[in-house]
Amino acid sequence: MDTSFNSNYSNYQHLPFNENDSQEMYLYGMLSDQSSQEQSSYQTPSSILPEEINYRGVRARSWGKYAAEIRDSTRNGARVWLGTFDTPEEAALAYDQAAFAVRGSMAVLNFPIETVYESLREMDYKFEEGSSPVLALKNIYTMRRKAAIREKKRKEMKLDYYDNVENLDNVVVLEDLGADYLEEILSLSESSNS
């Protein structure tokens, strides 16, 4: 096909075609087919990348994390956000755990039922009768995430402390001798002043 026509085709896309005229619609179809064939023959960077695996109940966040959500049948189908996870597999497992906790062996899962059951057993999962098993799992994920954040901050503070100590010269570190000894020193200093 003529390359000048291909380059000019984008200029003609906005022209209206009469949907009732079979000849015009035939021409429009030929133009559309030719355009889609040419576009598919070029590889764009996004078409070179492998397709991302999709899991049930998992959505990718724009900042690179993965959110897990499920509809809780014990709460009239309310959507429950289970948490944000580092990998799609972690989010998919969280979804599977919640689905299995609510629906049992009737749940449609991302992973084999044995894997999901074993993961719930390892986390010692329990929920109170009459409460939502999904919300119980959400609380577990939230507590784990908060504990991981606290641990990360603790490690960062520890590293910052040691970096600062190494940079200081002539640092004197005093031993903590306890509250009783401090009280004795304070009482001696008060008696010497009076």
JSON list of C-alpha atoms in Angstrom, two decimals:
[
{"chain": "A", "resi": 1, "resn": "MET", "atom": "CA", "xyz": [0.00, 0.00, 0.00]},
{"chain": "A", "resi": 2, "resn": "ASP", "atom": "CA", "xyz": [1.15, 3.54, -0.70]},
{"chain": "A", "resi": 3, "resn": "THR", "atom": "CA", "xyz": [3.06, 4.98, 2.30]},
{"chain": "A", "resi": 4, "resn": "SER", "atom": "CA", "xyz": [1.82, 8.51, 1.56]},
{"chain": "A", "resi": 5, "resn": "PHE", "atom": "CA", "xyz": [-1.73, 7.20, 1.98]},
{"chain": "A", "resi": 6, "resn": "ASN", "atom": "CA", "xyz": [-0.79, 5.63, 5.33]},
{"chain": "A", "resi": 7, "resn": "SER", "atom": "CA", "xyz": [0.68, 8.85, 6.61]},
{"chain": "A", "resi": 8, "resn": "ASN", "atom": "CA", "xyz": [-2.37, 10.78, 5.43]},
{"chain": "A", "resi": 9, "resn": "TYR", "atom": "CA", "xyz": [-4.84, 8.25, 6.83]},
{"chain": "A", "resi": 10, "resn": "SER", "atom": "CA", "xyz": [-4.75, 9.83, 10.28]},
{"chain": "A", "resi": 11, "resn": "ASN", "atom": "CA", "xyz": [-5.94, 13.07, 8.68]},
{"chain": "A", "resi": 12, "resn": "TYR", "atom": "CA", "xyz": [-9.03, 11.30, 7.27]},
{"chain": "A", "resi": 13, "resn": "GLN", "atom": "CA", "xyz": [-10.05, 9.48, 10.47]},
{"chain": "A", "resi": 14, "resn": "HIS", "atom": "CA", "xyz": [-12.23, 12.35, 11.56]},
{"chain": "A", "resi": 15, "resn": "LEU", "atom": "CA", "xyz": [-14.30, 12.29, 8.34]},
{"chain": "A", "resi": 16, "resn": "PRO", "atom": "CA", "xyz": [-17.83, 11.00, 8.87]},
{"chain": "A", "resi": 17, "resn": "PHE", "atom": "CA", "xyz": [-18.96, 7.90, 7.06]},
{"chain": "A", "resi": 18, "resn": "ASN", "atom": "CA", "xyz": [-22.59, 7.20, 6.27]},
{"chain": "A", "resi": 19, "resn": "GLU", "atom": "CA", "xyz": [-23.45, 4.07, 8.25]},
{"chain": "A", "resi": 20, "resn": "ASN", "atom": "CA", "xyz": [-26.34, 3.31, 5.84]},
{"chain": "A", "resi": 21, "resn": "ASP", "atom": "CA", "xyz": [-24.11, 3.32, 2.74]},
{"chain": "A", "resi": 22, "resn": "SER", "atom": "CA", "xyz": [-22.59, -0.15, 2.33]},
{"chain": "A", "resi": 23, "resn": "GLN", "atom": "CA", "xyz": [-19.83, 1.08, 0.00]},
{"chain": "A", "resi": 24, "resn": "GLU", "atom": "CA", "xyz": [-18.69, 3.73, 2.49]},
{"chain": "A", "resi": 25, "resn": "MET", "atom": "CA", "xyz": [-18.78, 1.25, 5.37]},
{"chain": "A", "resi": 26, "resn": "TYR", "atom": "CA", "xyz": [-16.79, -1.25, 3.27]},
{"chain": "A", "resi": 27, "resn": "LEU", "atom": "CA", "xyz": [-14.17, 1.42, 2.62]},
{"chain": "A", "resi": 28, "resn": "TYR", "atom": "CA", "xyz": [-14.15, 2.39, 6.30]},
{"chain": "A", "resi": 29, "resn": "GLY", "atom": "CA", "xyz": [-13.66, -1.27, 7.25]},
{"chain": "A", "resi": 30, "resn": "MET", "atom": "CA", "xyz": [-10.74, -1.64, 4.86]},
{"chain": "A", "resi": 31, "resn": "LEU", "atom": "CA", "xyz": [-9.10, 1.50, 6.26]},
{"chain": "A", "resi": 32, "resn": "SER", "atom": "CA", "xyz": [-9.58, 0.31, 9.85]},
{"chain": "A", "resi": 33, "resn": "ASP", "atom": "CA", "xyz": [-8.20, -3.17, 9.08]},
{"chain": "A", "resi": 34, "resn": "GLN", "atom": "CA", "xyz": [-5.15, -1.74, 7.32]},
{"chain": "A", "resi": 35, "resn": "SER", "atom": "CA", "xyz": [-4.46, 0.66, 10.18]},
{"chain": "A", "resi": 36, "resn": "SER", "atom": "CA", "xyz": [-4.70, -2.06, 12.86]},
{"chain": "A", "resi": 37, "resn": "GLN", "atom": "CA", "xyz": [-2.45, -4.41, 10.85]},
{"chain": "A", "resi": 38, "resn": "GLU", "atom": "CA", "xyz": [0.21, -1.73, 10.50]},
{"chain": "A", "resi": 39, "resn": "GLN", "atom": "CA", "xyz": [0.03, -0.84, 14.18]},
{"chain": "A", "resi": 40, "resn": "SER", "atom": "CA", "xyz": [0.37, -4.46, 15.25]},
{"chain": "A", "resi": 41, "resn": "SER", "atom": "CA", "xyz": [3.47, -4.94, 13.08]},
{"chain": "A", "resi": 42, "resn": "TYR", "atom": "CA", "xyz": [5.40, -2.32, 15.08]},
{"chain": "A", "resi": 43, "resn": "GLN", "atom": "CA", "xyz": [6.74, -3.32, 18.48]},
{"chain": "A", "resi": 44, "resn": "THR", "atom": "CA", "xyz": [6.41, -0.70, 21.14]},
{"chain": "A", "resi": 45, "resn": "PRO", "atom": "CA", "xyz": [8.31, -1.01, 24.41]},
{"chain": "A", "resi": 46, "resn": "SER", "atom": "CA", "xyz": [5.10, -1.94, 26.23]},
{"chain": "A", "resi": 47, "resn": "SER", "atom": "CA", "xyz": [4.37, -4.76, 23.76]},
{"chain": "A", "resi": 48, "resn": "ILE", "atom": "CA", "xyz": [7.85, -6.22, 24.32]},
{"chain": "A", "resi": 49, "resn": "LEU", "atom": "CA", "xyz": [7.36, -6.52, 28.09]},
{"chain": "A", "resi": 50, "resn": "PRO", "atom": "CA", "xyz": [5.85, -9.78, 29.35]},
{"chain": "A", "resi": 51, "resn": "GLU", "atom": "CA", "xyz": [2.23, -9.60, 30.42]},
{"chain": "A", "resi": 52, "resn": "GLU", "atom": "CA", "xyz": [1.68, -9.29, 34.12]},
{"chain": "A", "resi": 53, "resn": "ILE", "atom": "CA", "xyz": [-0.04, -12.18, 35.80]},
{"chain": "A", "resi": 54, "resn": "ASN", "atom": "CA", "xyz": [-3.50, -11.25, 37.04]},
{"chain": "A", "resi": 55, "resn": "TYR", "atom": "CA", "xyz": [-4.83, -12.66, 40.28]},
{"chain": "A", "resi": 56, "resn": "ARG", "atom": "CA", "xyz": [-8.39, -12.68, 41.53]},
{"chain": "A", "resi": 57, "resn": "GLY", "atom": "CA", "xyz": [-8.95, -9.94, 44.13]},
{"chain": "A", "resi": 58, "resn": "VAL", "atom": "CA", "xyz": [-5.63, -8.14, 43.43]},
{"chain": "A", "resi": 59, "resn": "ARG", "atom": "CA", "xyz": [-5.10, -4.68, 41.95]},
{"chain": "A", "resi": 60, "resn": "ALA", "atom": "CA", "xyz": [-1.76, -3.08, 41.13]},
{"chain": "A", "resi": 61, "resn": "ARG", "atom": "CA", "xyz": [-1.16, 0.32, 42.72]},
{"chain": "A", "resi": 62, "resn": "SER", "atom": "CA", "xyz": [0.58, 3.05, 40.75]},
{"chain": "A", "resi": 63, "resn": "TRP", "atom": "CA", "xyz": [3.48, 3.14, 43.23]},
{"chain": "A", "resi": 64, "resn": "GLY", "atom": "CA", "xyz": [4.38, -0.51, 42.71]},
{"chain": "A", "resi": 65, "resn": "LYS", "atom": "CA", "xyz": [2.48, -2.23, 45.52]},
{"chain": "A", "resi": 66, "resn": "TYR", "atom": "CA", "xyz": [-0.51, -4.58, 45.25]},
{"chain": "A", "resi": 67, "resn": "ALA", "atom": "CA", "xyz": [-3.84, -4.25, 47.04]},
{"chain": "A", "resi": 68, "resn": "ALA", "atom": "CA", "xyz": [-6.06, -7.18, 47.97]},
{"chain": "A", "resi": 69, "resn": "GLU", "atom": "CA", "xyz": [-9.84, -6.77, 48.24]},
{"chain": "A", "resi": 70, "resn": "ILE", "atom": "CA", "xyz": [-12.78, -9.11, 48.68]},
{"chain": "A", "resi": 71, "resn": "ARG", "atom": "CA", "xyz": [-16.53, -8.89, 49.01]},
{"chain": "A", "resi": 72, "resn": "ASP", "atom": "CA", "xyz": [-17.55, -10.02, 52.49]},
{"chain": "A", "resi": 73, "resn": "SER", "atom": "CA", "xyz": [-20.72, -12.11, 52.27]},
{"chain": "A", "resi": 74, "resn": "THR", "atom": "CA", "xyz": [-21.09, -11.99, 56.06]},
{"chain": "A", "resi": 75, "resn": "ARG", "atom": "CA", "xyz": [-21.52, -8.20, 55.78]},
{"chain": "A", "resi": 76, "resn": "ASN", "atom": "CA", "xyz": [-24.04, -8.06, 52.89]},
{"chain": "A", "resi": 77, "resn": "GLY", "atom": "CA", "xyz": [-21.36, -8.12, 50.20]},
{"chain": "A", "resi": 78, "resn": "ALA", "atom": "CA", "xyz": [-19.45, -5.09, 51.49]},
{"chain": "A", "resi": 79, "resn": "ARG", "atom": "CA", "xyz": [-16.07, -4.62, 49.83]},
{"chain": "A", "resi": 80, "resn": "VAL", "atom": "CA", "xyz": [-13.24, -5.07, 52.32]},
{"chain": "A", "resi": 81, "resn": "TRP", "atom": "CA", "xyz": [-9.73, -3.83, 51.62]},
{"chain": "A", "resi": 82, "resn": "LEU", "atom": "CA", "xyz": [-7.42, -6.46, 53.11]},
{"chain": "A", "resi": 83, "resn": "GLY", "atom": "CA", "xyz": [-4.19, -4.55, 52.77]},
{"chain": "A", "resi": 84, "resn": "THR", "atom": "CA", "xyz": [-1.35, -3.49, 50.51]},
{"chain": "A", "resi": 85, "resn": "PHE", "atom": "CA", "xyz": [1.40, -5.98, 49.77]},
{"chain": "A", "resi": 86, "resn": "ASP", "atom": "CA", "xyz": [4.84, -5.91, 48.13]},
{"chain": "A", "resi": 87, "resn": "THR", "atom": "CA", "xyz": [4.18, -8.65, 45.58]},
{"chain": "A", "resi": 88, "resn": "PRO", "atom": "CA", "xyz": [1.07, -9.76, 43.68]},
{"chain": "A", "resi": 89, "resn": "GLU", "atom": "CA", "xyz": [1.52, -13.27, 45.11]},
{"chain": "A", "resi": 90, "resn": "GLU", "atom": "CA", "xyz": [1.30, -11.98, 48.70]},
{"chain": "A", "resi": 91, "resn": "ALA", "atom": "CA", "xyz": [-1.87, -10.05, 47.84]},
{"chain": "A", "resi": 92, "resn": "ALA", "atom": "CA", "xyz": [-3.35, -13.07, 46.04]},
{"chain": "A", "resi": 93, "resn": "LEU", "atom": "CA", "xyz": [-2.66, -15.28, 49.06]},
{"chain": "A", "resi": 94, "resn": "ALA", "atom": "CA", "xyz": [-4.36, -12.74, 51.35]},
{"chain": "A", "resi": 95, "resn": "TYR", "atom": "CA", "xyz": [-7.41, -12.78, 49.06]},
{"chain": "A", "resi": 96, "resn": "ASP", "atom": "CA", "xyz": [-7.40, -16.59, 49.00]},
{"chain": "A", "resi": 97, "resn": "GLN", "atom": "CA", "xyz": [-7.18, -16.78, 52.79]},
{"chain": "A", "resi": 98, "resn": "ALA", "atom": "CA", "xyz": [-10.19, -14.47, 53.16]},
{"chain": "A", "resi": 99, "resn": "ALA", "atom": "CA", "xyz": [-12.17, -16.31, 50.46]},
{"chain": "A", "resi": 100, "resn": "PHE", "atom": "CA", "xyz": [-11.43, -19.68, 52.06]},
{"chain": "A", "resi": 101, "resn": "ALA", "atom": "CA", "xyz": [-12.32, -18.37, 55.54]},
{"chain": "A", "resi": 102, "resn": "VAL", "atom": "CA", "xyz": [-15.74, -17.23, 54.27]},
{"chain": "A", "resi": 103, "resn": "ARG", "atom": "CA", "xyz": [-16.65, -19.82, 51.61]},
{"chain": "A", "resi": 104, "resn": "GLY", "atom": "CA", "xyz": [-14.58, -22.84, 52.58]},
{"chain": "A", "resi": 105, "resn": "SER", "atom": "CA", "xyz": [-14.02, -25.43, 49.87]},
{"chain": "A", "resi": 106, "resn": "MET", "atom": "CA", "xyz": [-16.52, -23.63, 47.61]},
{"chain": "A", "resi": 107, "resn": "ALA", "atom": "CA", "xyz": [-14.18, -20.62, 47.25]},
{"chain": "A", "resi": 108, "resn": "VAL", "atom": "CA", "xyz": [-12.63, -19.81, 43.88]},
{"chain": "A", "resi": 109, "resn": "LEU", "atom": "CA", "xyz": [-8.92, -19.41, 44.67]},
{"chain": "A", "resi": 110, "resn": "ASN", "atom": "CA", "xyz": [-5.72, -18.27, 43.00]},
{"chain": "A", "resi": 111, "resn": "PHE", "atom": "CA", "xyz": [-3.62, -21.01, 44.62]},
{"chain": "A", "resi": 112, "resn": "PRO", "atom": "CA", "xyz": [-4.27, -24.67, 45.48]},
{"chain": "A", "resi": 113, "resn": "ILE", "atom": "CA", "xyz": [-6.55, -25.14, 48.47]},
{"chain": "A", "resi": 114, "resn": "GLU", "atom": "CA", "xyz": [-3.81, -27.03, 50.36]},
{"chain": "A", "resi": 115, "resn": "THR", "atom": "CA", "xyz": [-1.49, -24.01, 50.12]},
{"chain": "A", "resi": 116, "resn": "VAL", "atom": "CA", "xyz": [-4.18, -21.65, 51.41]},
{"chain": "A", "resi": 117, "resn": "TYR", "atom": "CA", "xyz": [-5.20, -23.98, 54.25]},
{"chain": "A", "resi": 118, "resn": "GLU", "atom": "CA", "xyz": [-1.58, -24.44, 55.33]},
{"chain": "A", "resi": 119, "resn": "SER", "atom": "CA", "xyz": [-0.96, -20.67, 55.31]},
{"chain": "A", "resi": 120, "resn": "LEU", "atom": "CA", "xyz": [-3.99, -20.10, 57.55]},
{"chain": "A", "resi": 121, "resn": "ARG", "atom": "CA", "xyz": [-2.80, -22.86, 59.90]},
{"chain": "A", "resi": 122, "resn": "GLU", "atom": "CA", "xyz": [0.72, -21.34, 60.07]},
{"chain": "A", "resi": 123, "resn": "MET", "atom": "CA", "xyz": [-0.68, -17.94, 61.02]},
{"chain": "A", "resi": 124, "resn": "ASP", "atom": "CA", "xyz": [-2.82, -19.61, 63.73]},
{"chain": "A", "resi": 125, "resn": "TYR", "atom": "CA", "xyz": [-5.93, -18.01, 62.26]},
{"chain": "A", "resi": 126, "resn": "LYS", "atom": "CA", "xyz": [-8.98, -17.82, 64.52]},
{"chain": "A", "resi": 127, "resn": "PHE", "atom": "CA", "xyz": [-12.06, -15.62, 64.58]},
{"chain": "A", "resi": 128, "resn": "GLU", "atom": "CA", "xyz": [-14.90, -15.14, 67.04]},
{"chain": "A", "resi": 129, "resn": "GLU", "atom": "CA", "xyz": [-18.25, -16.72, 66.31]},
{"chain": "A", "resi": 130, "resn": "GLY", "atom": "CA", "xyz": [-20.67, -14.14, 64.94]},
{"chain": "A", "resi": 131, "resn": "SER", "atom": "CA", "xyz": [-17.95, -11.83, 63.63]},
{"chain": "A", "resi": 132, "resn": "SER", "atom": "CA", "xyz": [-16.62, -11.47, 60.12]},
{"chain": "A", "resi": 133, "resn": "PRO", "atom": "CA", "xyz": [-13.72, -13.80, 59.32]},
{"chain": "A", "resi": 134, "resn": "VAL", "atom": "CA", "xyz": [-12.61, -11.31, 56.65]},
{"chain": "A", "resi": 135, "resn": "LEU", "atom": "CA", "xyz": [-12.30, -8.48, 59.18]},
{"chain": "A", "resi": 136, "resn": "ALA", "atom": "CA", "xyz": [-10.34, -10.80, 61.50]},
{"chain": "A", "resi": 137, "resn": "LEU", "atom": "CA", "xyz": [-7.86, -11.45, 58.69]},
{"chain": "A", "resi": 138, "resn": "LYS", "atom": "CA", "xyz": [-7.70, -7.75, 57.85]},
{"chain": "A", "resi": 139, "resn": "ASN", "atom": "CA", "xyz": [-6.74, -7.04, 61.48]},
{"chain": "A", "resi": 140, "resn": "ILE", "atom": "CA", "xyz": [-3.98, -9.65, 61.31]},
{"chain": "A", "resi": 141, "resn": "TYR", "atom": "CA", "xyz": [-2.57, -8.12, 58.10]},
{"chain": "A", "resi": 142, "resn": "THR", "atom": "CA", "xyz": [-2.75, -4.63, 59.59]},
{"chain": "A", "resi": 143, "resn": "MET", "atom": "CA", "xyz": [-0.93, -5.70, 62.76]},
{"chain": "A", "resi": 144, "resn": "ARG", "atom": "CA", "xyz": [1.77, -7.45, 60.72]},
{"chain": "A", "resi": 145, "resn": "ARG", "atom": "CA", "xyz": [2.26, -4.41, 58.49]},
{"chain": "A", "resi": 146, "resn": "LYS", "atom": "CA", "xyz": [2.51, -2.07, 61.49]},
{"chain": "A", "resi": 147, "resn": "ALA", "atom": "CA", "xyz": [5.00, -4.39, 63.19]},
{"chain": "A", "resi": 148, "resn": "ALA", "atom": "CA", "xyz": [7.12, -4.51, 60.02]},
{"chain": "A", "resi": 149, "resn": "ILE", "atom": "CA", "xyz": [7.09, -0.70, 59.79]},
{"chain": "A", "resi": 150, "resn": "ARG", "atom": "CA", "xyz": [8.10, -0.38, 63.47]},
{"chain": "A", "resi": 151, "resn": "GLU", "atom": "CA", "xyz": [10.92, -2.90, 63.00]},
{"chain": "A", "resi": 152, "resn": "LYS", "atom": "CA", "xyz": [12.16, -1.07, 59.91]},
{"chain": "A", "resi": 153, "resn": "LYS", "atom": "CA", "xyz": [12.18, 2.25, 61.81]},
{"chain": "A", "resi": 154, "resn": "ARG", "atom": "CA", "xyz": [13.99, 0.61, 64.74]},
{"chain": "A", "resi": 155, "resn": "LYS", "atom": "CA", "xyz": [16.69, -0.71, 62.43]},
{"chain": "A", "resi": 156, "resn": "GLU", "atom": "CA", "xyz": [17.06, 2.67, 60.72]},
{"chain": "A", "resi": 157, "resn": "MET", "atom": "CA", "xyz": [17.37, 4.44, 64.09]},
{"chain": "A", "resi": 158, "resn": "LYS", "atom": "CA", "xyz": [19.95, 1.92, 65.24]},
{"chain": "A", "resi": 159, "resn": "LEU", "atom": "CA", "xyz": [21.98, 2.40, 62.06]},
{"chain": "A", "resi": 160, "resn": "ASP", "atom": "CA", "xyz": [21.71, 6.19, 62.36]},
{"chain": "A", "resi": 161, "resn": "TYR", "atom": "CA", "xyz": [22.87, 6.01, 66.01]},
{"chain": "A", "resi": 162, "resn": "TYR", "atom": "CA", "xyz": [25.93, 3.93, 65.20]},
{"chain": "A", "resi": 163, "resn": "ASP", "atom": "CA", "xyz": [26.77, 6.12, 62.20]},
{"chain": "A", "resi": 164, "resn": "ASN", "atom": "CA", "xyz": [26.64, 9.20, 64.44]},
{"chain": "A", "resi": 165, "resn": "VAL", "atom": "CA", "xyz": [28.70, 7.58, 67.24]},
{"chain": "A", "resi": 166, "resn": "GLU", "atom": "CA", "xyz": [31.42, 6.57, 64.79]},
{"chain": "A", "resi": 167, "resn": "ASN", "atom": "CA", "xyz": [31.63, 10.15, 63.56]},
{"chain": "A", "resi": 168, "resn": "LEU", "atom": "CA", "xyz": [32.02, 11.69, 67.04]},
{"chain": "A", "resi": 169, "resn": "ASP", "atom": "CA", "xyz": [35.44, 12.03, 68.66]},
{"chain": "A", "resi": 170, "resn": "ASN", "atom": "CA", "xyz": [36.03, 12.04, 72.44]},
{"chain": "A", "resi": 171, "resn": "VAL", "atom": "CA", "xyz": [32.62, 10.62, 73.36]},
{"chain": "A", "resi": 172, "resn": "VAL", "atom": "CA", "xyz": [32.17, 9.59, 76.97]},
{"chain": "A", "resi": 173, "resn": "VAL", "atom": "CA", "xyz": [29.57, 6.90, 77.58]},
{"chain": "A", "resi": 174, "resn": "LEU", "atom": "CA", "xyz": [28.32, 6.68, 81.16]},
{"chain": "A", "resi": 175, "resn": "GLU", "atom": "CA", "xyz": [26.96, 3.51, 82.65]},
{"chain": "A", "resi": 176, "resn": "ASP", "atom": "CA", "xyz": [23.44, 3.58, 84.07]},
{"chain": "A", "resi": 177, "resn": "LEU", "atom": "CA", "xyz": [23.83, 2.67, 87.73]},
{"chain": "A", "resi": 178, "resn": "GLY", "atom": "CA", "xyz": [20.10, 2.70, 88.47]},
{"chain": "A", "resi": 179, "resn": "ALA", "atom": "CA", "xyz": [17.55, 5.00, 90.07]},
{"chain": "A", "resi": 180, "resn": "ASP", "atom": "CA", "xyz": [18.57, 4.19, 93.67]},
{"chain": "A", "resi": 181, "resn": "TYR", "atom": "CA", "xyz": [22.15, 5.32, 93.14]},
{"chain": "A", "resi": 182, "resn": "LEU", "atom": "CA", "xyz": [20.94, 8.51, 91.42]},
{"chain": "A", "resi": 183, "resn": "GLU", "atom": "CA", "xyz": [18.69, 9.29, 94.40]},
{"chain": "A", "resi": 184, "resn": "GLU", "atom": "CA", "xyz": [21.62, 8.78, 96.79]},
{"chain": "A", "resi": 185, "resn": "ILE", "atom": "CA", "xyz": [23.83, 11.17, 94.78]},
{"chain": "A", "resi": 186, "resn": "LEU", "atom": "CA", "xyz": [21.05, 13.78, 94.66]},
{"chain": "A", "resi": 187, "resn": "SER", "atom": "CA", "xyz": [20.44, 13.54, 98.44]},
{"chain": "A", "resi": 188, "resn": "LEU", "atom": "CA", "xyz": [24.19, 13.90, 99.10]},
{"chain": "A", "resi": 189, "resn": "SER", "atom": "CA", "xyz": [24.38, 16.97, 96.88]},
{"chain": "A", "resi": 190, "resn": "GLU", "atom": "CA", "xyz": [21.36, 18.51, 98.68]},
{"chain": "A", "resi": 191, "resn": "SER", "atom": "CA", "xyz": [22.85, 17.88, 102.12]},
{"chain": "A", "resi": 192, "resn": "SER", "atom": "CA", "xyz": [26.21, 19.38, 101.10]},
{"chain": "A", "resi": 193, "resn": "ASN", "atom": "CA", "xyz": [24.47, 22.54, 99.80]},
{"chain": "A", "resi": 194, "resn": "SER", "atom": "CA", "xyz": [22.57, 23.10, 103.04]}
]
